[in-house]
Amino acid sequence: MRKLEQVYEGKAKKVFKTDDPEKFIVDYKDDATAGNGAKKGTIHDKGIINNRVTNHLMKLLEKQGVPTHLVEEISDRETIVKKVSIIPLEVIVRNIAAGSLSKRLGLPEGTKLNKTVLEYCYKDDALGDPMINDYHIFALDIATKEELDLIAEYSFKVNEILTAYLKDLGIELIDFKLEYGKTSDGKIILADEISPDTCRFWDSKTGEKLDKDRFRRDMGGEEDAYKEILRRLIGE
Ligand code: TMP
C-alpha cells in the first residue's frame, strides 16, 4: 500500500491517505502536549510505544467483539487503519476519581467510584473540549440516540475487557478516553488510540503513575513509565 499525502496532523499523530480510498495510515509522533496545547514537549520513543500498545489493545478488543479501525501495523510508528469520519466526541470512562473529576467534585484522587462514570466532551480545541451531555449531542446532531447508545455500550464493554486484562498485569485502569468514527457505510467503530497518553494507569501495588500524568504534572520519569507499560503488555 502506498502512503500518499497527509490529510491531518494532530498533537500526537499524523494521518495520511493511501492508494486504497477506504484506508488511511496513522503515523505516531513523540510530541506531547498537555492543557490543550499549553505545555509542549517530547517523550522519547512515545510514538513507537503508543503505536504498539494501541494495536495490542485494539486486537484484544476486536477479538472480544468491539469493532475497531485497526487493519495492520506496518512499521514502528505506522499503522494502516480503516478510513472513518471521527465523531467529535471524547468519551471518558472512569472507575476511580482522578484528574478533572477530582477537581470538579472535590473527590480525592484514588476514591473508588461506586458505579462506572461515562462523560462526553465536545471535541473542539478552540472551545477547550467542553463537557456536554446527551441532550447537547442530539441538539447539535453530533450523533443519533441509536448511535450514542451503541457508543456507550461499546465504551462499557471496552472498560470491562481492559480492566480485567490490565489487572492481571498489575495495572489498575483508573480512567481513559475513547474516540469513535463512522465508516463510509455508516458503521460506528472504535478509532484513535488507547495508550498511556489517553489512559490513567496506576501500578496496582504501589499506586505509581504509569501514564502521561507524569508529563502533565512535571513529575519526570515519563519515558520509563511508557516503557514499563510496553514491557508489561508486550514483554519488551
Ligand atoms: P481528565 O481527568 O483530565 O478529564 O482525563 C480523563 C481521562 O481522559 C484521562 O485518562 C486522560 C484522558 N484524556 C485524553 O486522553 N485527552 C483529553 O483531551 C482529556 C481531557 C483527557
PDB file of C-alpha atoms and ligand atoms in Angstrom:
ATOM      1  CA  MET A   1       0.000   0.000   0.000  1.00  0.00           C
ATOM      2  CA  ARG A   2       1.326   3.437  -0.952  1.00  0.00           C
ATOM      3  CA  LYS A   3       1.413   6.294   1.551  1.00  0.00           C
ATOM      4  CA  LEU A   4       0.063   9.426  -0.170  1.00  0.00           C
ATOM      5  CA  GLU A   5      -0.486  12.997   1.027  1.00  0.00           C
ATOM      6  CA  GLN A   6      -1.053  13.959   4.639  1.00  0.00           C
ATOM      7  CA  VAL A   7      -4.705  14.672   5.433  1.00  0.00           C
ATOM      8  CA  TYR A   8      -4.369  15.661   9.069  1.00  0.00           C
ATOM      9  CA  GLU A   9      -1.795  16.464  11.729  1.00  0.00           C
ATOM     10  CA  GLY A  10      -2.880  16.321  15.359  1.00  0.00           C
ATOM     11  CA  LYS A  11      -0.952  16.793  18.571  1.00  0.00           C
ATOM     12  CA  ALA A  12       0.323  13.206  18.678  1.00  0.00           C
ATOM     13  CA  LYS A  13      -0.325  11.720  15.240  1.00  0.00           C
ATOM     14  CA  LYS A  14      -0.298  12.399  11.527  1.00  0.00           C
ATOM     15  CA  VAL A  15      -2.772  10.765   9.166  1.00  0.00           C
ATOM     16  CA  PHE A  16      -2.047  10.023   5.503  1.00  0.00           C
ATOM     17  CA  LYS A  17      -4.152   8.986   2.529  1.00  0.00           C
ATOM     18  CA  THR A  18      -3.250   5.753   0.765  1.00  0.00           C
ATOM     19  CA  ASP A  19      -3.945   4.332  -2.690  1.00  0.00           C
ATOM     20  CA  ASP A  20      -6.909   2.497  -1.092  1.00  0.00           C
ATOM     21  CA  PRO A  21      -9.750   5.040  -0.662  1.00  0.00           C
ATOM     22  CA  GLU A  22     -11.058   3.180   2.413  1.00  0.00           C
ATOM     23  CA  LYS A  23      -7.715   3.108   4.278  1.00  0.00           C
ATOM     24  CA  PHE A  24      -5.508   5.648   5.991  1.00  0.00           C
ATOM     25  CA  ILE A  25      -2.040   5.356   7.516  1.00  0.00           C
ATOM     26  CA  VAL A  26      -1.581   6.742  11.035  1.00  0.00           C
ATOM     27  CA  ASP A  27       1.941   7.869  11.992  1.00  0.00           C
ATOM     28  CA  TYR A  28       2.584   8.321  15.738  1.00  0.00           C
ATOM     29  CA  LYS A  29       4.818  11.207  16.896  1.00  0.00           C
ATOM     30  CA  ASP A  30       6.904  11.678  20.051  1.00  0.00           C
ATOM     31  CA  ASP A  31       5.358  15.136  20.597  1.00  0.00           C
ATOM     32  CA  ALA A  32       3.492  15.536  23.860  1.00  0.00           C
ATOM     33  CA  THR A  33       1.113  18.318  24.839  1.00  0.00           C
ATOM     34  CA  ALA A  34      -0.954  18.983  27.920  1.00  0.00           C
ATOM     35  CA  GLY A  35      -3.543  21.515  28.975  1.00  0.00           C
ATOM     36  CA  ASN A  36      -4.970  21.811  25.438  1.00  0.00           C
ATOM     37  CA  GLY A  37      -1.530  22.649  23.995  1.00  0.00           C
ATOM     38  CA  ALA A  38      -0.382  24.994  26.808  1.00  0.00           C
ATOM     39  CA  LYS A  39       2.529  22.673  27.702  1.00  0.00           C
ATOM     40  CA  LYS A  40       4.601  21.199  24.891  1.00  0.00           C
ATOM     41  CA  GLY A  41       7.438  18.699  24.872  1.00  0.00           C
ATOM     42  CA  THR A  42       8.516  15.322  23.606  1.00  0.00           C
ATOM     43  CA  ILE A  43       8.671  11.915  25.207  1.00  0.00           C
ATOM     44  CA  HIS A  44      11.436   9.826  23.635  1.00  0.00           C
ATOM     45  CA  ASP A  45      10.007   6.882  21.619  1.00  0.00           C
ATOM     46  CA  LYS A  46       6.430   7.645  22.755  1.00  0.00           C
ATOM     47  CA  GLY A  47       5.229   7.272  19.156  1.00  0.00           C
ATOM     48  CA  ILE A  48       6.673   3.766  18.906  1.00  0.00           C
ATOM     49  CA  ILE A  49       5.221   2.718  22.256  1.00  0.00           C
ATOM     50  CA  ASN A  50       1.761   4.201  21.638  1.00  0.00           C
ATOM     51  CA  ASN A  51       1.562   2.595  18.189  1.00  0.00           C
ATOM     52  CA  ARG A  52       2.342  -0.843  19.612  1.00  0.00           C
ATOM     53  CA  VAL A  53       0.261  -0.504  22.792  1.00  0.00           C
ATOM     54  CA  THR A  54      -2.777   0.793  20.866  1.00  0.00           C
ATOM     55  CA  ASN A  55      -2.627  -2.023  18.337  1.00  0.00           C
ATOM     56  CA  HIS A  56      -2.128  -4.651  21.032  1.00  0.00           C
ATOM     57  CA  LEU A  57      -5.196  -3.442  22.951  1.00  0.00           C
ATOM     58  CA  MET A  58      -7.322  -2.948  19.820  1.00  0.00           C
ATOM     59  CA  LYS A  59      -6.579  -6.530  18.729  1.00  0.00           C
ATOM     60  CA  LEU A  60      -7.738  -7.756  22.139  1.00  0.00           C
ATOM     61  CA  LEU A  61     -10.938  -5.678  21.893  1.00  0.00           C
ATOM     62  CA  GLU A  62     -11.651  -6.771  18.326  1.00  0.00           C
ATOM     63  CA  LYS A  63     -11.344 -10.441  19.378  1.00  0.00           C
ATOM     64  CA  GLN A  64     -13.919  -9.819  22.085  1.00  0.00           C
ATOM     65  CA  GLY A  65     -16.444  -8.179  19.786  1.00  0.00           C
ATOM     66  CA  VAL A  66     -15.654  -4.457  19.808  1.00  0.00           C
ATOM     67  CA  PRO A  67     -15.154  -3.262  16.202  1.00  0.00           C
ATOM     68  CA  THR A  68     -12.057  -1.079  15.748  1.00  0.00           C
ATOM     69  CA  HIS A  69     -10.329   0.799  12.930  1.00  0.00           C
ATOM     70  CA  LEU A  70      -7.194  -1.377  13.145  1.00  0.00           C
ATOM     71  CA  VAL A  71      -6.088  -3.043   9.914  1.00  0.00           C
ATOM     72  CA  GLU A  72      -2.339  -3.705  10.169  1.00  0.00           C
ATOM     73  CA  GLU A  73       0.789  -2.374  11.868  1.00  0.00           C
ATOM     74  CA  ILE A  74       3.323  -1.654   9.117  1.00  0.00           C
ATOM     75  CA  SER A  75       6.276  -0.137  10.989  1.00  0.00           C
ATOM     76  CA  ASP A  76       7.438   1.046  14.419  1.00  0.00           C
ATOM     77  CA  ARG A  77       5.290   4.144  14.194  1.00  0.00           C
ATOM     78  CA  GLU A  78       2.843   3.438  11.369  1.00  0.00           C
ATOM     79  CA  THR A  79      -0.430   1.531  11.194  1.00  0.00           C
ATOM     80  CA  ILE A  80      -2.990   1.053   8.418  1.00  0.00           C
ATOM     81  CA  VAL A  81      -6.471   1.874   9.704  1.00  0.00           C
ATOM     82  CA  LYS A  82      -9.943   1.953   8.217  1.00  0.00           C
ATOM     83  CA  LYS A  83     -10.936   5.387   6.980  1.00  0.00           C
ATOM     84  CA  VAL A  84     -13.582   6.938   9.207  1.00  0.00           C
ATOM     85  CA  SER A  85     -15.012  10.343   9.850  1.00  0.00           C
ATOM     86  CA  ILE A  86     -14.333  10.998  13.506  1.00  0.00           C
ATOM     87  CA  ILE A  87     -17.400  11.677  15.648  1.00  0.00           C
ATOM     88  CA  PRO A  88     -16.398  14.867  17.521  1.00  0.00           C
ATOM     89  CA  LEU A  89     -16.750  13.349  20.988  1.00  0.00           C
ATOM     90  CA  GLU A  90     -14.216  12.435  23.633  1.00  0.00           C
ATOM     91  CA  VAL A  91     -15.825   9.577  25.522  1.00  0.00           C
ATOM     92  CA  ILE A  92     -14.351   9.353  29.016  1.00  0.00           C
ATOM     93  CA  VAL A  93     -14.815   6.290  31.208  1.00  0.00           C
ATOM     94  CA  ARG A  94     -13.918   6.478  34.899  1.00  0.00           C
ATOM     95  CA  ASN A  95     -13.537   3.764  37.533  1.00  0.00           C
ATOM     96  CA  ILE A  96     -11.595   5.742  40.151  1.00  0.00           C
ATOM     97  CA  ALA A  97     -11.709   9.501  40.738  1.00  0.00           C
ATOM     98  CA  ALA A  98      -8.715  11.405  39.330  1.00  0.00           C
ATOM     99  CA  GLY A  99      -7.849  14.428  37.232  1.00  0.00           C
ATOM    100  CA  SER A 100     -10.666  16.773  36.241  1.00  0.00           C
ATOM    101  CA  LEU A 101     -13.349  14.728  38.046  1.00  0.00           C
ATOM    102  CA  SER A 102     -11.458  15.006  41.324  1.00  0.00           C
ATOM    103  CA  LYS A 103     -11.157  18.763  40.830  1.00  0.00           C
ATOM    104  CA  ARG A 104     -14.758  19.296  39.759  1.00  0.00           C
ATOM    105  CA  LEU A 105     -16.357  17.264  42.544  1.00  0.00           C
ATOM    106  CA  GLY A 106     -13.749  17.689  45.283  1.00  0.00           C
ATOM    107  CA  LEU A 107     -13.074  13.945  45.402  1.00  0.00           C
ATOM    108  CA  PRO A 108      -9.546  12.953  46.478  1.00  0.00           C
ATOM    109  CA  GLU A 109      -7.664  11.176  43.692  1.00  0.00           C
ATOM    110  CA  GLY A 110      -7.930   7.432  44.187  1.00  0.00           C
ATOM    111  CA  THR A 111     -11.510   7.480  45.523  1.00  0.00           C
ATOM    112  CA  LYS A 112     -13.299   4.419  44.169  1.00  0.00           C
ATOM    113  CA  LEU A 113     -16.490   5.299  42.302  1.00  0.00           C
ATOM    114  CA  ASN A 114     -19.479   3.113  43.232  1.00  0.00           C
ATOM    115  CA  LYS A 115     -20.512   2.970  39.611  1.00  0.00           C
ATOM    116  CA  THR A 116     -18.573   3.462  36.371  1.00  0.00           C
ATOM    117  CA  VAL A 117     -18.904   7.062  35.182  1.00  0.00           C
ATOM    118  CA  LEU A 118     -19.301   7.930  31.496  1.00  0.00           C
ATOM    119  CA  GLU A 119     -18.670  11.507  30.320  1.00  0.00           C
ATOM    120  CA  TYR A 120     -18.773  13.176  26.933  1.00  0.00           C
ATOM    121  CA  CYS A 121     -16.695  16.154  25.813  1.00  0.00           C
ATOM    122  CA  TYR A 122     -17.244  18.016  22.560  1.00  0.00           C
ATOM    123  CA  LYS A 123     -14.013  17.759  20.541  1.00  0.00           C
ATOM    124  CA  ASP A 124     -13.217  21.377  19.760  1.00  0.00           C
ATOM    125  CA  ASP A 125      -9.765  22.747  20.614  1.00  0.00           C
ATOM    126  CA  ALA A 126     -10.882  26.382  20.316  1.00  0.00           C
ATOM    127  CA  LEU A 127     -13.555  25.773  22.970  1.00  0.00           C
ATOM    128  CA  GLY A 128     -11.238  23.638  25.138  1.00  0.00           C
ATOM    129  CA  ASP A 129     -13.255  20.416  24.625  1.00  0.00           C
ATOM    130  CA  PRO A 130     -16.203  21.342  26.892  1.00  0.00           C
ATOM    131  CA  MET A 131     -18.138  18.622  28.702  1.00  0.00           C
ATOM    132  CA  ILE A 132     -21.594  18.019  27.202  1.00  0.00           C
ATOM    133  CA  ASN A 133     -24.462  15.600  27.806  1.00  0.00           C
ATOM    134  CA  ASP A 134     -26.723  13.522  25.571  1.00  0.00           C
ATOM    135  CA  TYR A 135     -29.167  16.413  25.077  1.00  0.00           C
ATOM    136  CA  HIS A 136     -26.385  18.574  23.647  1.00  0.00           C
ATOM    137  CA  ILE A 137     -25.254  15.689  21.463  1.00  0.00           C
ATOM    138  CA  PHE A 138     -28.731  15.284  19.909  1.00  0.00           C
ATOM    139  CA  ALA A 139     -29.367  19.049  19.707  1.00  0.00           C
ATOM    140  CA  LEU A 140     -26.082  19.572  17.831  1.00  0.00           C
ATOM    141  CA  ASP A 141     -26.617  16.473  15.620  1.00  0.00           C
ATOM    142  CA  ILE A 142     -23.306  15.026  16.798  1.00  0.00           C
ATOM    143  CA  ALA A 143     -24.849  11.540  16.986  1.00  0.00           C
ATOM    144  CA  THR A 144     -28.306   9.974  16.979  1.00  0.00           C
ATOM    145  CA  LYS A 145     -29.814   8.247  20.025  1.00  0.00           C
ATOM    146  CA  GLU A 146     -29.116   4.838  18.445  1.00  0.00           C
ATOM    147  CA  GLU A 147     -25.511   5.798  17.702  1.00  0.00           C
ATOM    148  CA  LEU A 148     -24.913   7.155  21.193  1.00  0.00           C
ATOM    149  CA  ASP A 149     -26.448   4.037  22.780  1.00  0.00           C
ATOM    150  CA  LEU A 150     -24.005   1.942  20.776  1.00  0.00           C
ATOM    151  CA  ILE A 151     -21.072   4.207  21.710  1.00  0.00           C
ATOM    152  CA  ALA A 152     -21.971   3.875  25.408  1.00  0.00           C
ATOM    153  CA  GLU A 153     -22.402   0.092  25.110  1.00  0.00           C
ATOM    154  CA  TYR A 154     -19.023  -0.314  23.401  1.00  0.00           C
ATOM    155  CA  SER A 155     -17.338   2.003  25.926  1.00  0.00           C
ATOM    156  CA  PHE A 156     -18.559  -0.006  28.934  1.00  0.00           C
ATOM    157  CA  LYS A 157     -17.503  -3.198  27.174  1.00  0.00           C
ATOM    158  CA  VAL A 158     -14.029  -1.757  26.492  1.00  0.00           C
ATOM    159  CA  ASN A 159     -13.812  -0.880  30.185  1.00  0.00           C
ATOM    160  CA  GLU A 160     -14.701  -4.419  31.283  1.00  0.00           C
ATOM    161  CA  ILE A 161     -12.253  -6.057  28.882  1.00  0.00           C
ATOM    162  CA  LEU A 162      -9.335  -3.705  29.591  1.00  0.00           C
ATOM    163  CA  THR A 163      -9.850  -3.553  33.365  1.00  0.00           C
ATOM    164  CA  ALA A 164      -9.700  -7.359  33.638  1.00  0.00           C
ATOM    165  CA  TYR A 165      -6.783  -7.691  31.209  1.00  0.00           C
ATOM    166  CA  LEU A 166      -4.666  -4.995  32.877  1.00  0.00           C
ATOM    167  CA  LYS A 167      -5.412  -6.237  36.398  1.00  0.00           C
ATOM    168  CA  ASP A 168      -3.548  -9.469  35.591  1.00  0.00           C
ATOM    169  CA  LEU A 169      -0.537  -7.343  34.576  1.00  0.00           C
ATOM    170  CA  GLY A 170      -0.569  -5.427  37.858  1.00  0.00           C
ATOM    171  CA  ILE A 171      -2.081  -2.305  36.326  1.00  0.00           C
ATOM    172  CA  GLU A 172      -5.148  -0.527  37.628  1.00  0.00           C
ATOM    173  CA  LEU A 173      -7.228   1.185  34.940  1.00  0.00           C
ATOM    174  CA  ILE A 174      -8.297   4.445  36.582  1.00  0.00           C
ATOM    175  CA  ASP A 175      -9.904   6.185  33.599  1.00  0.00           C
ATOM    176  CA  PHE A 176      -9.479   6.597  29.850  1.00  0.00           C
ATOM    177  CA  LYS A 177     -10.676   8.440  26.767  1.00  0.00           C
ATOM    178  CA  LEU A 178     -12.055   6.857  23.599  1.00  0.00           C
ATOM    179  CA  GLU A 179     -12.970   8.240  20.195  1.00  0.00           C
ATOM    180  CA  TYR A 180     -15.246   6.669  17.619  1.00  0.00           C
ATOM    181  CA  GLY A 181     -15.548   7.084  13.881  1.00  0.00           C
ATOM    182  CA  LYS A 182     -18.051   6.278  11.164  1.00  0.00           C
ATOM    183  CA  THR A 183     -17.045   4.251   8.116  1.00  0.00           C
ATOM    184  CA  SER A 184     -18.288   5.181   4.643  1.00  0.00           C
ATOM    185  CA  ASP A 185     -21.050   2.571   5.042  1.00  0.00           C
ATOM    186  CA  GLY A 186     -22.224   4.169   8.312  1.00  0.00           C
ATOM    187  CA  LYS A 187     -20.762   1.674  10.821  1.00  0.00           C
ATOM    188  CA  ILE A 188     -19.527   3.036  14.147  1.00  0.00           C
ATOM    189  CA  ILE A 189     -16.128   1.687  15.140  1.00  0.00           C
ATOM    190  CA  LEU A 190     -13.507   2.481  17.769  1.00  0.00           C
ATOM    191  CA  ALA A 191     -10.812   4.794  16.373  1.00  0.00           C
ATOM    192  CA  ASP A 192      -7.902   6.953  17.600  1.00  0.00           C
ATOM    193  CA  GLU A 193      -5.603   5.380  20.220  1.00  0.00           C
ATOM    194  CA  ILE A 194      -5.569   3.606  23.577  1.00  0.00           C
ATOM    195  CA  SER A 195      -2.240   4.369  25.208  1.00  0.00           C
ATOM    196  CA  PRO A 196      -0.559   5.960  28.240  1.00  0.00           C
ATOM    197  CA  ASP A 197      -1.438   9.295  26.559  1.00  0.00           C
ATOM    198  CA  THR A 198      -5.161   8.584  26.814  1.00  0.00           C
ATOM    199  CA  CYS A 199      -5.491   6.350  29.881  1.00  0.00           C
ATOM    200  CA  ARG A 200      -4.559   6.624  33.545  1.00  0.00           C
ATOM    201  CA  PHE A 201      -2.630   3.508  34.515  1.00  0.00           C
ATOM    202  CA  TRP A 202      -1.567   3.058  38.157  1.00  0.00           C
ATOM    203  CA  ASP A 203       0.645   0.259  39.416  1.00  0.00           C
ATOM    204  CA  SER A 204      -1.736  -1.993  41.382  1.00  0.00           C
ATOM    205  CA  LYS A 205       0.690  -2.490  44.273  1.00  0.00           C
ATOM    206  CA  THR A 206       2.472   0.840  44.661  1.00  0.00           C
ATOM    207  CA  GLY A 207      -0.039   3.233  43.058  1.00  0.00           C
ATOM    208  CA  GLU A 208       2.787   4.634  40.923  1.00  0.00           C
ATOM    209  CA  LYS A 209       1.531   6.557  37.888  1.00  0.00           C
ATOM    210  CA  LEU A 210       2.494   4.860  34.603  1.00  0.00           C
ATOM    211  CA  ASP A 211       0.974   7.357  32.172  1.00  0.00           C
ATOM    212  CA  LYS A 212       1.017  10.880  30.779  1.00  0.00           C
ATOM    213  CA  ASP A 213       0.179  12.456  34.157  1.00  0.00           C
ATOM    214  CA  ARG A 214       3.958  12.253  34.810  1.00  0.00           C
ATOM    215  CA  PHE A 215       4.414  14.714  31.927  1.00  0.00           C
ATOM    216  CA  ARG A 216       1.273  16.798  32.623  1.00  0.00           C
ATOM    217  CA  ARG A 217       2.325  17.281  36.249  1.00  0.00           C
ATOM    218  CA  ASP A 218       6.105  17.673  35.698  1.00  0.00           C
ATOM    219  CA  MET A 219       6.808  14.583  37.778  1.00  0.00           C
ATOM    220  CA  GLY A 220       9.562  13.240  35.494  1.00  0.00           C
ATOM    221  CA  GLY A 221      10.092   9.584  34.606  1.00  0.00           C
ATOM    222  CA  GLU A 222       7.548   9.602  31.768  1.00  0.00           C
ATOM    223  CA  GLU A 223       9.847   7.730  29.365  1.00  0.00           C
ATOM    224  CA  ASP A 224      10.395   4.919  31.842  1.00  0.00           C
ATOM    225  CA  ALA A 225       6.676   4.794  32.658  1.00  0.00           C
ATOM    226  CA  TYR A 226       5.735   4.368  28.969  1.00  0.00           C
ATOM    227  CA  LYS A 227       8.450   1.700  28.577  1.00  0.00           C
ATOM    228  CA  GLU A 228       7.119  -0.134  31.623  1.00  0.00           C
ATOM    229  CA  ILE A 229       3.608  -0.242  30.123  1.00  0.00           C
ATOM    230  CA  LEU A 230       5.019  -1.656  26.866  1.00  0.00           C
ATOM    231  CA  ARG A 231       7.048  -4.219  28.835  1.00  0.00           C
ATOM    232  CA  ARG A 232       4.059  -5.411  30.869  1.00  0.00           C
ATOM    233  CA  LEU A 233       1.731  -5.619  27.853  1.00  0.00           C
ATOM    234  CA  ILE A 234       4.043  -6.968  25.201  1.00  0.00           C
ATOM    235  CA  GLY A 235       7.094  -8.111  27.171  1.00  0.00           C
ATOM    236  CA  GLU A 236       9.719  -5.862  25.598  1.00  0.00           C
TER     237      GLU A 236
HETATM  238  P1  TMP B   1      -9.355  14.233  32.793  1.00  0.00           P
HETATM  239  O1  TMP B   1      -9.346  13.752  34.220  1.00  0.00           O
HETATM  240  O2  TMP B   1      -8.304  15.262  32.514  1.00  0.00           O
HETATM  241  O3  TMP B   1     -10.731  14.687  32.356  1.00  0.00           O
HETATM  242  O4  TMP B   1      -8.990  12.982  31.879  1.00  0.00           O
HETATM  243  C1  TMP B   1      -9.703  11.774  31.915  1.00  0.00           C
HETATM  244  C2  TMP B   1      -9.016  10.723  31.060  1.00  0.00           C
HETATM  245  O5  TMP B   1      -9.112  11.044  29.684  1.00  0.00           O
HETATM  246  C3  TMP B   1      -7.527  10.570  31.342  1.00  0.00           C
HETATM  247  O6  TMP B   1      -7.206   9.190  31.264  1.00  0.00           O
HETATM  248  C4  TMP B   1      -6.846  11.312  30.242  1.00  0.00           C
HETATM  249  C5  TMP B   1      -7.825  11.204  29.104  1.00  0.00           C
HETATM  250  N1  TMP B   1      -7.875  12.407  28.272  1.00  0.00           N
HETATM  251  C6  TMP B   1      -7.368  12.392  26.979  1.00  0.00           C
HETATM  252  O7  TMP B   1      -6.868  11.377  26.525  1.00  0.00           O
HETATM  253  N2  TMP B   1      -7.438  13.526  26.229  1.00  0.00           N
HETATM  254  C7  TMP B   1      -8.007  14.665  26.678  1.00  0.00           C
HETATM  255  O8  TMP B   1      -8.053  15.686  25.948  1.00  0.00           O
HETATM  256  C8  TMP B   1      -8.531  14.683  28.029  1.00  0.00           C
HETATM  257  C9  TMP B   1      -9.151  15.928  28.611  1.00  0.00           C
HETATM  258  C10 TMP B   1      -8.441  13.534  28.761  1.00  0.00           C
END
